[in-house]
Amino acid sequence: MEINTSSRSSDRKRETQSRTPIRRFCVFMLLGLTVVVMALPGFMHAAGAVQLHYTIASFNAGTSPTAAKIGDLDGDGLNDIAVAGTQGSLQLFFNDGGGSFERVSLSGQWPATSITGDVDIGDLDGDGRNDLAVAFSTPTGAVSVLLNQGNRSFSAPVNYDTCNNSNGVAIGDLDQDGDNDIADINGCSRSDVLLNNGRASFTFAGAYGSGSYARSIALADFNRDGFKDIAYVNGGVGLVTVLFNNGNGSFEEPVWLYAGDSPDDLTVGDFDGDGNTDVAIANSYYSLVIVLLNDNQGTFSGYSELSGGLSPTSIAPGDFDGDGRLDYAVASMGMNSLSLFLNQGNYAFADGGTFYVPQNPVDVEAGHLDADSLPDLVVVNQGSGSIAVLFSSADAAPPPPPPPAQITLTVTTSRTKTARLVELRWSGAPDSSVDIYRNGSRLTTVSNTGSYTDRFGRNASGTFTYKVCSAGSQQCSNQSTIGF
């Protein structure tokens, strides 16, 4: 499940009280454009709970952390954690295995008065090492690029101006030239695009979209044309902005999608298993997760409301129970909790448990941080200046039964003075006996010795097709044809 790049703003002061469910038909006027959204029948909350289990560890992350990303920063095959925060803070947690981390502080690279509101991880100079992009607040807004020098060290930041308090950043190849580019969101409620000129030198290539109170950006190919598109939340007008890529790093006029009053955060993924990338929004105002279902080539005509636990302010996708379906986790800043919801298929999600975390969680990220097959979780706790790492300790869903053994068959011919012989040799049959088929009819049943000889008269001729099957079953080999 291609997990996908997502970012969120530092400001999470949202109302947490329960609201009336969202109306099923909504009309908006935005910048002269009428946006009409019809809500369709959607996900139902499944009865019964499936409890997952985690070992929780807490780590100091400096003053007022705001956002985290998970990725391998030192090339050792273990995912690490980068945490941005207020007061020019960036903390890196290098994974030493066994649940331990080495913390390296990159604070002091930005003025203490700035807010390093978001961070993303990706290779920006093509050297095979993951670098860092950081969104921080200045009067004009800025994105910082820090290049990985190896040995758990990074270069001093190189800053690129954007518009008015950059608060979200995402890395991805936006112009299909093989180099990763950068998109941010900012106080101008737009996405500024920085295209990579090679070796991590960037040029401002345009500003796209509009709205109000933009936050939380994600990149994904929504219309399946091979180009990464942009989606971000407009908290002030209750809409998601989607920008479709023209293929060269420029973007079409924005498409607005209803996301409920005052949406907080978004993520992307295939939540209904149809092969299209959907958009899921955490909405604390209604205590819901709203899923905009992508039914065909970027057409988001499906709309569903899911349980969001206790006023969710952040959301992350992952297959938390190992069943091959995409689940989601939500964090609630006001309730100091993390809730999991497990995809049961057929638009149903079951309660996977609620976990209480330190004060004021503002971000949740999912990724593999230990040796098992299930994703772990990182919760950024702004009030306590910490991150909580939830290491999965539940067993994965029972694996599917192994595929039937593959029986392979080879056939050769020979000739004696009195007969023509067809030698059958096979392997991979699991049972003690096998059926031999010739031209679609069962010829005989023999012991599973791996060989059999079919005899014909000396002057026989024709074409013969053989297969070998486990006795009495349809578990069969490839077919092999000979002629003489």
PDB file of N, CA and C in Angstrom, residues 148-230:
ATOM      1  N   ASN A 148      21.802  15.565   3.125  1.00  0.00           N
ATOM      2  CA  ASN A 148      22.383  14.504   3.945  1.00  0.00           C
ATOM      3  C   ASN A 148      23.864  14.341   3.603  1.00  0.00           C
ATOM      4  N   GLN A 149      24.714  14.497   4.603  1.00  0.00           N
ATOM      5  CA  GLN A 149      26.155  14.372   4.414  1.00  0.00           C
ATOM      6  C   GLN A 149      26.674  12.990   4.796  1.00  0.00           C
ATOM      7  N   GLY A 150      25.774  12.102   5.233  1.00  0.00           N
ATOM      8  CA  GLY A 150      26.209  10.811   5.737  1.00  0.00           C
ATOM      9  C   GLY A 150      26.623  10.910   7.186  1.00  0.00           C
ATOM     10  N   ASN A 151      26.835   9.753   7.827  1.00  0.00           N
ATOM     11  CA  ASN A 151      27.274   9.714   9.233  1.00  0.00           C
ATOM     12  C   ASN A 151      26.355  10.510  10.143  1.00  0.00           C
ATOM     13  N   ARG A 152      25.062  10.500   9.813  1.00  0.00           N
ATOM     14  CA  ARG A 152      24.048  11.150  10.650  1.00  0.00           C
ATOM     15  C   ARG A 152      24.273  12.655  10.788  1.00  0.00           C
ATOM     16  N   SER A 153      24.759  13.286   9.703  1.00  0.00           N
ATOM     17  CA  SER A 153      24.952  14.733   9.713  1.00  0.00           C
ATOM     18  C   SER A 153      24.320  15.329   8.463  1.00  0.00           C
ATOM     19  N   PHE A 154      23.957  16.617   8.555  1.00  0.00           N
ATOM     20  CA  PHE A 154      23.278  17.326   7.463  1.00  0.00           C
ATOM     21  C   PHE A 154      23.916  18.683   7.259  1.00  0.00           C
ATOM     22  N   SER A 155      23.826  19.170   6.021  1.00  0.00           N
ATOM     23  CA  SER A 155      24.370  20.490   5.699  1.00  0.00           C
ATOM     24  C   SER A 155      23.518  21.576   6.348  1.00  0.00           C
ATOM     25  N   ALA A 156      24.079  22.779   6.400  1.00  0.00           N
ATOM     26  CA  ALA A 156      23.292  23.934   6.839  1.00  0.00           C
ATOM     27  C   ALA A 156      22.146  24.154   5.856  1.00  0.00           C
ATOM     28  N   PRO A 157      21.020  24.646   6.324  1.00  0.00           N
ATOM     29  CA  PRO A 157      19.866  24.814   5.437  1.00  0.00           C
ATOM     30  C   PRO A 157      20.093  25.868   4.369  1.00  0.00           C
ATOM     31  N   VAL A 158      19.585  25.583   3.167  1.00  0.00           N
ATOM     32  CA  VAL A 158      19.484  26.574   2.096  1.00  0.00           C
ATOM     33  C   VAL A 158      18.015  26.936   1.978  1.00  0.00           C
ATOM     34  N   ASN A 159      17.709  28.217   2.072  1.00  0.00           N
ATOM     35  CA  ASN A 159      16.326  28.664   2.157  1.00  0.00           C
ATOM     36  C   ASN A 159      15.815  29.180   0.820  1.00  0.00           C
ATOM     37  N   TYR A 160      14.541  28.869   0.550  1.00  0.00           N
ATOM     38  CA  TYR A 160      13.860  29.330  -0.655  1.00  0.00           C
ATOM     39  C   TYR A 160      12.578  30.033  -0.231  1.00  0.00           C
ATOM     40  N   ASP A 161      12.416  31.277  -0.660  1.00  0.00           N
ATOM     41  CA  ASP A 161      11.246  32.058  -0.269  1.00  0.00           C
ATOM     42  C   ASP A 161       9.978  31.513  -0.927  1.00  0.00           C
ATOM     43  N   THR A 162       8.937  31.448  -0.133  1.00  0.00           N
ATOM     44  CA  THR A 162       7.595  31.165  -0.638  1.00  0.00           C
ATOM     45  C   THR A 162       6.685  32.261  -0.119  1.00  0.00           C
ATOM     46  N   CYS A 163       5.424  32.013   0.004  1.00  0.00           N
ATOM     47  CA  CYS A 163       4.491  33.090   0.330  1.00  0.00           C
ATOM     48  C   CYS A 163       4.017  33.006   1.778  1.00  0.00           C
ATOM     49  N   ASN A 164       4.430  33.942   2.605  1.00  0.00           N
ATOM     50  CA  ASN A 164       3.745  34.216   3.869  1.00  0.00           C
ATOM     51  C   ASN A 164       3.556  33.005   4.765  1.00  0.00           C
ATOM     52  N   ASN A 165       4.578  32.690   5.589  1.00  0.00           N
ATOM     53  CA  ASN A 165       4.455  31.660   6.621  1.00  0.00           C
ATOM     54  C   ASN A 165       4.176  30.274   6.050  1.00  0.00           C
ATOM     55  N   SER A 166       5.199  29.681   5.487  1.00  0.00           N
ATOM     56  CA  SER A 166       5.060  28.308   4.995  1.00  0.00           C
ATOM     57  C   SER A 166       4.791  27.377   6.172  1.00  0.00           C
ATOM     58  N   ASN A 167       3.758  26.542   6.048  1.00  0.00           N
ATOM     59  CA  ASN A 167       3.406  25.681   7.172  1.00  0.00           C
ATOM     60  C   ASN A 167       3.204  24.219   6.789  1.00  0.00           C
ATOM     61  N   GLY A 168       3.531  23.861   5.561  1.00  0.00           N
ATOM     62  CA  GLY A 168       3.449  22.463   5.157  1.00  0.00           C
ATOM     63  C   GLY A 168       4.323  22.235   3.947  1.00  0.00           C
ATOM     64  N   VAL A 169       4.953  21.050   3.858  1.00  0.00           N
ATOM     65  CA  VAL A 169       5.887  20.789   2.767  1.00  0.00           C
ATOM     66  C   VAL A 169       5.786  19.327   2.361  1.00  0.00           C
ATOM     67  N   ALA A 170       5.967  19.071   1.052  1.00  0.00           N
ATOM     68  CA  ALA A 170       5.923  17.703   0.536  1.00  0.00           C
ATOM     69  C   ALA A 170       6.944  17.567  -0.580  1.00  0.00           C
ATOM     70  N   ILE A 171       7.596  16.405  -0.635  1.00  0.00           N
ATOM     71  CA  ILE A 171       8.629  16.106  -1.622  1.00  0.00           C
ATOM     72  C   ILE A 171       8.106  15.089  -2.620  1.00  0.00           C
ATOM     73  N   GLY A 172       8.358  15.323  -3.919  1.00  0.00           N
ATOM     74  CA  GLY A 172       7.995  14.361  -4.955  1.00  0.00           C
ATOM     75  C   GLY A 172       8.417  14.885  -6.312  1.00  0.00           C
ATOM     76  N   ASP A 173       8.546  13.996  -7.291  1.00  0.00           N
ATOM     77  CA  ASP A 173       8.920  14.395  -8.649  1.00  0.00           C
ATOM     78  C   ASP A 173       7.682  14.944  -9.348  1.00  0.00           C
ATOM     79  N   LEU A 174       7.617  16.254  -9.509  1.00  0.00           N
ATOM     80  CA  LEU A 174       6.435  16.916 -10.056  1.00  0.00           C
ATOM     81  C   LEU A 174       6.524  17.194 -11.548  1.00  0.00           C
ATOM     82  N   ASP A 175       7.727  17.120 -12.132  1.00  0.00           N
ATOM     83  CA  ASP A 175       7.865  17.429 -13.557  1.00  0.00           C
ATOM     84  C   ASP A 175       8.446  16.270 -14.364  1.00  0.00           C
ATOM     85  N   GLN A 176       8.508  15.085 -13.746  1.00  0.00           N
ATOM     86  CA  GLN A 176       8.882  13.870 -14.454  1.00  0.00           C
ATOM     87  C   GLN A 176      10.284  13.925 -15.064  1.00  0.00           C
ATOM     88  N   ASP A 177      11.213  14.596 -14.383  1.00  0.00           N
ATOM     89  CA  ASP A 177      12.584  14.627 -14.885  1.00  0.00           C
ATOM     90  C   ASP A 177      13.510  13.738 -14.077  1.00  0.00           C
ATOM     91  N   GLY A 178      12.952  13.000 -13.104  1.00  0.00           N
ATOM     92  CA  GLY A 178      13.746  12.093 -12.291  1.00  0.00           C
ATOM     93  C   GLY A 178      14.293  12.695 -11.025  1.00  0.00           C
ATOM     94  N   ASP A 179      14.158  14.014 -10.836  1.00  0.00           N
ATOM     95  CA  ASP A 179      14.599  14.680  -9.614  1.00  0.00           C
ATOM     96  C   ASP A 179      13.391  15.014  -8.753  1.00  0.00           C
ATOM     97  N   ASN A 180      13.544  14.858  -7.468  1.00  0.00           N
ATOM     98  CA  ASN A 180      12.463  15.212  -6.562  1.00  0.00           C
ATOM     99  C   ASN A 180      12.351  16.727  -6.422  1.00  0.00           C
ATOM    100  N   ASP A 181      11.114  17.211  -6.480  1.00  0.00           N
ATOM    101  CA  ASP A 181      10.790  18.624  -6.334  1.00  0.00           C
ATOM    102  C   ASP A 181      10.106  18.839  -4.990  1.00  0.00           C
ATOM    103  N   ILE A 182       9.698  20.083  -4.728  1.00  0.00           N
ATOM    104  CA  ILE A 182       9.089  20.431  -3.443  1.00  0.00           C
ATOM    105  C   ILE A 182       7.835  21.264  -3.695  1.00  0.00           C
ATOM    106  N   ALA A 183       6.782  20.969  -2.962  1.00  0.00           N
ATOM    107  CA  ALA A 183       5.588  21.816  -2.925  1.00  0.00           C
ATOM    108  C   ALA A 183       5.309  22.176  -1.474  1.00  0.00           C
ATOM    109  N   ASP A 184       4.894  23.421  -1.252  1.00  0.00           N
ATOM    110  CA  ASP A 184       4.536  23.815   0.108  1.00  0.00           C
ATOM    111  C   ASP A 184       3.126  24.386   0.116  1.00  0.00           C
ATOM    112  N   ILE A 185       2.598  24.600   1.306  1.00  0.00           N
ATOM    113  CA  ILE A 185       1.386  25.384   1.510  1.00  0.00           C
ATOM    114  C   ILE A 185       1.715  26.468   2.514  1.00  0.00           C
ATOM    115  N   ASN A 186       0.965  27.568   2.465  1.00  0.00           N
ATOM    116  CA  ASN A 186       1.392  28.727   3.218  1.00  0.00           C
ATOM    117  C   ASN A 186       0.218  29.633   3.554  1.00  0.00           C
ATOM    118  N   GLY A 187       0.544  30.748   4.172  1.00  0.00           N
ATOM    119  CA  GLY A 187      -0.478  31.686   4.596  1.00  0.00           C
ATOM    120  C   GLY A 187      -1.227  32.352   3.479  1.00  0.00           C
ATOM    121  N   CYS A 188      -0.755  32.208   2.238  1.00  0.00           N
ATOM    122  CA  CYS A 188      -1.493  32.723   1.077  1.00  0.00           C
ATOM    123  C   CYS A 188      -2.536  31.720   0.594  1.00  0.00           C
ATOM    124  N   SER A 189      -2.663  30.617   1.313  1.00  0.00           N
ATOM    125  CA  SER A 189      -3.645  29.580   0.983  1.00  0.00           C
ATOM    126  C   SER A 189      -3.454  29.045  -0.434  1.00  0.00           C
ATOM    127  N   ARG A 190      -2.192  28.844  -0.786  1.00  0.00           N
ATOM    128  CA  ARG A 190      -1.872  28.303  -2.090  1.00  0.00           C
ATOM    129  C   ARG A 190      -0.701  27.338  -1.938  1.00  0.00           C
ATOM    130  N   SER A 191      -0.403  26.615  -3.003  1.00  0.00           N
ATOM    131  CA  SER A 191       0.763  25.741  -3.025  1.00  0.00           C
ATOM    132  C   SER A 191       1.810  26.350  -3.939  1.00  0.00           C
ATOM    133  N   ASP A 192       2.982  26.629  -3.382  1.00  0.00           N
ATOM    134  CA  ASP A 192       4.109  27.116  -4.170  1.00  0.00           C
ATOM    135  C   ASP A 192       4.967  25.919  -4.572  1.00  0.00           C
ATOM    136  N   VAL A 193       5.361  25.863  -5.847  1.00  0.00           N
ATOM    137  CA  VAL A 193       6.101  24.735  -6.398  1.00  0.00           C
ATOM    138  C   VAL A 193       7.539  25.148  -6.661  1.00  0.00           C
ATOM    139  N   LEU A 194       8.480  24.368  -6.113  1.00  0.00           N
ATOM    140  CA  LEU A 194       9.910  24.566  -6.325  1.00  0.00           C
ATOM    141  C   LEU A 194      10.428  23.381  -7.126  1.00  0.00           C
ATOM    142  N   LEU A 195      10.830  23.638  -8.372  1.00  0.00           N
ATOM    143  CA  LEU A 195      11.322  22.561  -9.238  1.00  0.00           C
ATOM    144  C   LEU A 195      12.833  22.431  -9.106  1.00  0.00           C
ATOM    145  N   ASN A 196      13.256  21.171  -9.040  1.00  0.00           N
ATOM    146  CA  ASN A 196      14.657  20.819  -8.838  1.00  0.00           C
ATOM    147  C   ASN A 196      15.423  20.943 -10.162  1.00  0.00           C
ATOM    148  N   ASN A 197      16.467  21.771 -10.165  1.00  0.00           N
ATOM    149  CA  ASN A 197      17.306  21.920 -11.349  1.00  0.00           C
ATOM    150  C   ASN A 197      18.398  20.863 -11.423  1.00  0.00           C
ATOM    151  N   GLY A 198      18.399  19.930 -10.503  1.00  0.00           N
ATOM    152  CA  GLY A 198      19.457  18.936 -10.397  1.00  0.00           C
ATOM    153  C   GLY A 198      20.379  19.267  -9.243  1.00  0.00           C
ATOM    154  N   ARG A 199      20.792  18.229  -8.516  1.00  0.00           N
ATOM    155  CA  ARG A 199      21.696  18.408  -7.379  1.00  0.00           C
ATOM    156  C   ARG A 199      21.143  19.376  -6.350  1.00  0.00           C
ATOM    157  N   ALA A 200      19.830  19.352  -6.173  1.00  0.00           N
ATOM    158  CA  ALA A 200      19.158  20.089  -5.090  1.00  0.00           C
ATOM    159  C   ALA A 200      19.285  21.597  -5.224  1.00  0.00           C
ATOM    160  N   SER A 201      19.236  22.104  -6.425  1.00  0.00           N
ATOM    161  CA  SER A 201      19.092  23.538  -6.668  1.00  0.00           C
ATOM    162  C   SER A 201      17.689  23.763  -7.197  1.00  0.00           C
ATOM    163  N   PHE A 202      16.944  24.688  -6.577  1.00  0.00           N
ATOM    164  CA  PHE A 202      15.511  24.793  -6.847  1.00  0.00           C
ATOM    165  C   PHE A 202      15.156  26.164  -7.413  1.00  0.00           C
ATOM    166  N   THR A 203      14.148  26.155  -8.286  1.00  0.00           N
ATOM    167  CA  THR A 203      13.618  27.381  -8.876  1.00  0.00           C
ATOM    168  C   THR A 203      12.122  27.454  -8.616  1.00  0.00           C
ATOM    169  N   PHE A 204      11.676  28.612  -8.160  1.00  0.00           N
ATOM    170  CA  PHE A 204      10.235  28.816  -7.977  1.00  0.00           C
ATOM    171  C   PHE A 204       9.543  28.730  -9.336  1.00  0.00           C
ATOM    172  N   ALA A 205       8.554  27.842  -9.457  1.00  0.00           N
ATOM    173  CA  ALA A 205       7.928  27.570 -10.753  1.00  0.00           C
ATOM    174  C   ALA A 205       6.463  27.962 -10.805  1.00  0.00           C
ATOM    175  N   GLY A 206       5.923  28.506  -9.729  1.00  0.00           N
ATOM    176  CA  GLY A 206       4.530  28.931  -9.779  1.00  0.00           C
ATOM    177  C   GLY A 206       3.804  28.706  -8.478  1.00  0.00           C
ATOM    178  N   ALA A 207       2.710  29.451  -8.319  1.00  0.00           N
ATOM    179  CA  ALA A 207       1.834  29.330  -7.156  1.00  0.00           C
ATOM    180  C   ALA A 207       0.457  28.920  -7.654  1.00  0.00           C
ATOM    181  N   TYR A 208      -0.143  27.938  -7.005  1.00  0.00           N
ATOM    182  CA  TYR A 208      -1.375  27.343  -7.516  1.00  0.00           C
ATOM    183  C   TYR A 208      -2.388  27.186  -6.390  1.00  0.00           C
ATOM    184  N   GLY A 209      -3.661  27.300  -6.769  1.00  0.00           N
ATOM    185  CA  GLY A 209      -4.742  27.111  -5.828  1.00  0.00           C
ATOM    186  C   GLY A 209      -5.069  28.368  -5.067  1.00  0.00           C
ATOM    187  N   SER A 210      -6.109  28.271  -4.281  1.00  0.00           N
ATOM    188  CA  SER A 210      -6.537  29.357  -3.415  1.00  0.00           C
ATOM    189  C   SER A 210      -7.479  28.759  -2.388  1.00  0.00           C
ATOM    190  N   GLY A 211      -7.909  29.586  -1.462  1.00  0.00           N
ATOM    191  CA  GLY A 211      -8.797  29.095  -0.422  1.00  0.00           C
ATOM    192  C   GLY A 211      -8.688  29.942   0.806  1.00  0.00           C
ATOM    193  N   SER A 212      -8.650  29.291   1.959  1.00  0.00           N
ATOM    194  CA  SER A 212      -8.554  30.016   3.220  1.00  0.00           C
ATOM    195  C   SER A 212      -8.020  29.084   4.285  1.00  0.00           C
ATOM    196  N   TYR A 213      -6.980  29.566   4.990  1.00  0.00           N
ATOM    197  CA  TYR A 213      -6.395  28.812   6.097  1.00  0.00           C
ATOM    198  C   TYR A 213      -5.908  27.436   5.608  1.00  0.00           C
ATOM    199  N   ALA A 214      -5.025  27.453   4.608  1.00  0.00           N
ATOM    200  CA  ALA A 214      -4.514  26.212   4.013  1.00  0.00           C
ATOM    201  C   ALA A 214      -3.583  25.499   4.979  1.00  0.00           C
ATOM    202  N   ARG A 215      -3.690  24.194   5.009  1.00  0.00           N
ATOM    203  CA  ARG A 215      -2.803  23.362   5.817  1.00  0.00           C
ATOM    204  C   ARG A 215      -2.902  21.925   5.332  1.00  0.00           C
ATOM    205  N   SER A 216      -1.894  21.129   5.685  1.00  0.00           N
ATOM    206  CA  SER A 216      -1.869  19.691   5.429  1.00  0.00           C
ATOM    207  C   SER A 216      -1.886  19.370   3.937  1.00  0.00           C
ATOM    208  N   ILE A 217      -0.708  19.154   3.369  1.00  0.00           N
ATOM    209  CA  ILE A 217      -0.552  18.906   1.942  1.00  0.00           C
ATOM    210  C   ILE A 217      -0.184  17.449   1.697  1.00  0.00           C
ATOM    211  N   ALA A 218      -0.656  16.896   0.581  1.00  0.00           N
ATOM    212  CA  ALA A 218      -0.322  15.532   0.189  1.00  0.00           C
ATOM    213  C   ALA A 218      -0.146  15.477  -1.319  1.00  0.00           C
ATOM    214  N   LEU A 219       0.753  14.622  -1.787  1.00  0.00           N
ATOM    215  CA  LEU A 219       0.978  14.393  -3.206  1.00  0.00           C
ATOM    216  C   LEU A 219       0.528  12.987  -3.567  1.00  0.00           C
ATOM    217  N   ALA A 220      -0.191  12.853  -4.688  1.00  0.00           N
ATOM    218  CA  ALA A 220      -0.620  11.538  -5.165  1.00  0.00           C
ATOM    219  C   ALA A 220      -1.099  11.681  -6.597  1.00  0.00           C
ATOM    220  N   ASP A 221      -1.056  10.588  -7.338  1.00  0.00           N
ATOM    221  CA  ASP A 221      -1.564  10.579  -8.716  1.00  0.00           C
ATOM    222  C   ASP A 221      -3.052  10.227  -8.664  1.00  0.00           C
ATOM    223  N   PHE A 222      -3.901  11.244  -8.599  1.00  0.00           N
ATOM    224  CA  PHE A 222      -5.335  11.007  -8.441  1.00  0.00           C
ATOM    225  C   PHE A 222      -6.005  10.559  -9.733  1.00  0.00           C
ATOM    226  N   ASN A 223      -5.553  11.058 -10.878  1.00  0.00           N
ATOM    227  CA  ASN A 223      -6.230  10.731 -12.138  1.00  0.00           C
ATOM    228  C   ASN A 223      -5.487   9.686 -12.965  1.00  0.00           C
ATOM    229  N   ARG A 224      -4.492   9.057 -12.370  1.00  0.00           N
ATOM    230  CA  ARG A 224      -3.803   7.894 -12.940  1.00  0.00           C
ATOM    231  C   ARG A 224      -3.189   8.202 -14.308  1.00  0.00           C
ATOM    232  N   ASP A 225      -2.622   9.408 -14.429  1.00  0.00           N
ATOM    233  CA  ASP A 225      -1.943   9.760 -15.671  1.00  0.00           C
ATOM    234  C   ASP A 225      -0.431   9.687 -15.533  1.00  0.00           C
ATOM    235  N   GLY A 226       0.046   9.220 -14.361  1.00  0.00           N
ATOM    236  CA  GLY A 226       1.476   9.085 -14.133  1.00  0.00           C
ATOM    237  C   GLY A 226       2.138  10.288 -13.522  1.00  0.00           C
ATOM    238  N   PHE A 227       1.380  11.366 -13.235  1.00  0.00           N
ATOM    239  CA  PHE A 227       1.938  12.586 -12.677  1.00  0.00           C
ATOM    240  C   PHE A 227       1.379  12.819 -11.280  1.00  0.00           C
ATOM    241  N   LYS A 228       2.241  13.294 -10.381  1.00  0.00           N
ATOM    242  CA  LYS A 228       1.797  13.562  -9.015  1.00  0.00           C
ATOM    243  C   LYS A 228       0.978  14.846  -8.962  1.00  0.00           C
ATOM    244  N   ASP A 229      -0.200  14.750  -8.374  1.00  0.00           N
ATOM    245  CA  ASP A 229      -1.076  15.886  -8.151  1.00  0.00           C
ATOM    246  C   ASP A 229      -0.925  16.364  -6.710  1.00  0.00           C
ATOM    247  N   ILE A 230      -1.587  17.457  -6.382  1.00  0.00           N
ATOM    248  CA  ILE A 230      -1.491  18.070  -5.051  1.00  0.00           C
ATOM    249  C   ILE A 230      -2.881  18.168  -4.444  1.00  0.00           C
TER     250      ILE A 230
END
